[in-house]
Coordinates of C-alpha atoms in Angstrom, one line a residue:
M1 CA -30.0 5.9 -9.7
Q2 CA -29.6 2.2 -10.8
I3 CA -31.8 1.1 -7.9
A4 CA -34.6 3.5 -9.0
E5 CA -34.3 2.2 -12.6
A6 CA -34.4 -1.4 -11.5
R7 CA -37.4 -0.7 -9.1
D8 CA -39.3 0.8 -12.0
K9 CA -39.1 -2.5 -13.9
G10 CA -42.0 -4.0 -11.9
D11 CA -42.4 -6.7 -9.3
L12 CA -39.4 -6.5 -6.9
S13 CA -39.8 -10.1 -5.7
E14 CA -38.7 -11.4 -9.1
N15 CA -36.4 -8.6 -10.2
A16 CA -32.9 -10.1 -10.3
E17 CA -31.4 -6.8 -11.5
Y18 CA -32.8 -5.0 -8.4
D19 CA -31.4 -7.8 -6.1
A20 CA -28.0 -7.5 -7.7
I21 CA -27.9 -3.8 -7.4
K22 CA -29.0 -3.9 -3.8
E23 CA -26.3 -6.5 -3.1
A24 CA -23.7 -4.2 -4.7
Q25 CA -24.9 -1.3 -2.6
G26 CA -24.5 -3.4 0.5
F27 CA -20.8 -4.1 -0.5
L28 CA -20.2 -0.5 -1.1
E29 CA -21.7 0.6 2.2
M30 CA -19.5 -2.1 4.0
N31 CA -16.4 -0.7 2.2
I32 CA -17.4 2.9 3.2
A33 CA -17.7 1.8 6.8
K34 CA -14.2 0.1 6.7
L35 CA -12.7 3.3 5.2
K36 CA -14.4 5.5 7.9
K37 CA -13.0 3.3 10.6
K38 CA -9.5 3.4 9.1
L39 CA -9.7 7.2 8.8
S40 CA -10.8 7.6 12.4
N41 CA -7.7 5.7 13.5
A42 CA -5.3 7.6 11.1
R43 CA -2.8 10.1 12.4
I44 CA -0.3 12.4 10.8
I45 CA 3.3 11.4 11.4
D46 CA 5.7 14.3 11.8
G47 CA 8.9 13.1 10.0
S48 CA 11.0 15.5 12.0
K49 CA 10.2 13.7 15.2
I50 CA 11.0 10.2 14.0
N51 CA 14.2 8.8 15.6
R52 CA 16.1 8.0 12.4
S53 CA 18.6 5.8 14.3
R54 CA 16.0 3.2 14.9
V55 CA 13.7 1.1 12.6
S56 CA 10.3 2.6 12.5
I57 CA 7.3 3.0 10.1
L58 CA 8.4 4.4 6.7
S59 CA 12.0 3.4 7.2
T60 CA 13.8 1.3 4.6
V61 CA 15.9 -1.3 6.3
R62 CA 18.8 -3.4 4.8
V63 CA 19.2 -6.6 6.7
K64 CA 21.4 -9.7 6.6
N65 CA 19.5 -12.9 7.1
L66 CA 21.7 -14.8 9.6
T67 CA 19.5 -17.9 9.4
Y68 CA 19.7 -18.5 5.7
G69 CA 22.3 -16.0 4.4
G70 CA 21.7 -13.2 1.9
E71 CA 20.5 -9.7 2.3
Q72 CA 17.0 -8.2 2.0
I73 CA 15.7 -4.6 1.9
Y74 CA 12.3 -3.9 3.4
T75 CA 10.4 -0.6 3.7
L76 CA 7.9 -0.7 6.6
V77 CA 4.6 0.9 5.5
P78 CA 1.0 1.1 6.8
E79 CA -1.1 -2.0 6.2
G80 CA -2.9 -0.7 3.2
E81 CA 0.3 0.2 1.3
A82 CA 2.1 -3.1 1.5
D83 CA 3.5 -4.4 -1.8
L84 CA 5.9 -7.3 -1.5
K85 CA 7.1 -7.0 -5.1
S86 CA 8.5 -3.6 -4.3
G87 CA 9.8 -4.6 -0.9
K88 CA 7.1 -2.7 1.0
I89 CA 5.9 -4.8 4.0
S90 CA 3.1 -4.0 6.4
I91 CA 4.0 -2.7 9.8
N92 CA 1.8 -5.5 11.2
T93 CA 3.8 -8.4 9.8
P94 CA 6.0 -10.5 12.1
I95 CA 9.1 -9.3 10.2
S96 CA 8.2 -5.6 10.7
T97 CA 7.3 -6.2 14.4
G98 CA 10.7 -7.9 15.0
L99 CA 12.6 -5.1 13.3
L100 CA 10.8 -2.1 15.0
G101 CA 13.0 -0.2 17.3
K102 CA 16.2 -1.9 16.4
Q103 CA 19.4 0.0 15.5
V104 CA 22.2 -0.7 13.0
G105 CA 24.3 -3.6 14.3
Q106 CA 21.5 -5.1 16.4
I107 CA 20.1 -8.6 15.8
A108 CA 16.3 -9.0 15.4
H109 CA 15.0 -12.5 16.4
I110 CA 11.8 -12.8 14.5
K111 CA 9.3 -15.5 15.4
L112 CA 7.1 -16.5 12.4
P113 CA 3.6 -17.9 12.7
N114 CA 4.9 -21.4 11.9
K115 CA 7.1 -21.2 15.0
M116 CA 10.3 -20.7 12.9
I117 CA 12.7 -18.1 14.1
L118 CA 14.7 -15.8 11.7
D119 CA 17.6 -13.8 12.8
Y120 CA 18.3 -10.6 10.9
E121 CA 21.2 -8.3 11.5
I122 CA 20.3 -4.6 10.9
L123 CA 22.9 -3.3 8.3
E124 CA 21.4 0.1 7.4
I125 CA 18.4 2.2 8.1
A126 CA 17.2 4.9 5.7
F127 CA 14.3 7.3 5.4
S128 CA 13.1 8.7 2.1
E129 CA 12.4 12.4 2.1

């Protein structure tokens, strides 16, 4: 609708409003394509089939940082749901990758992009219902 209104304002070669709306349309179409791709790769996770004794996606993990001391709690979530302030980290981060599949009592050796290695002991694994 906005494109038609801008087009009606005359010469398109000098119509900044038309150009801006077409650019916005391009961004929207790009975002739609990204969302379609994400949806095509999505799958439903059956919570009853998750091994709750191991760290996996949607698990909340309490760990002891053996490298620097202290404890942290992380919830491993899909990429688009990460929120560091609330402790939700993307399943694609180095920390998540290092924790995946570990059980309580095991040590995760996590190699960070800066070549540093963190050692985390798994203290607790929980799943919210």
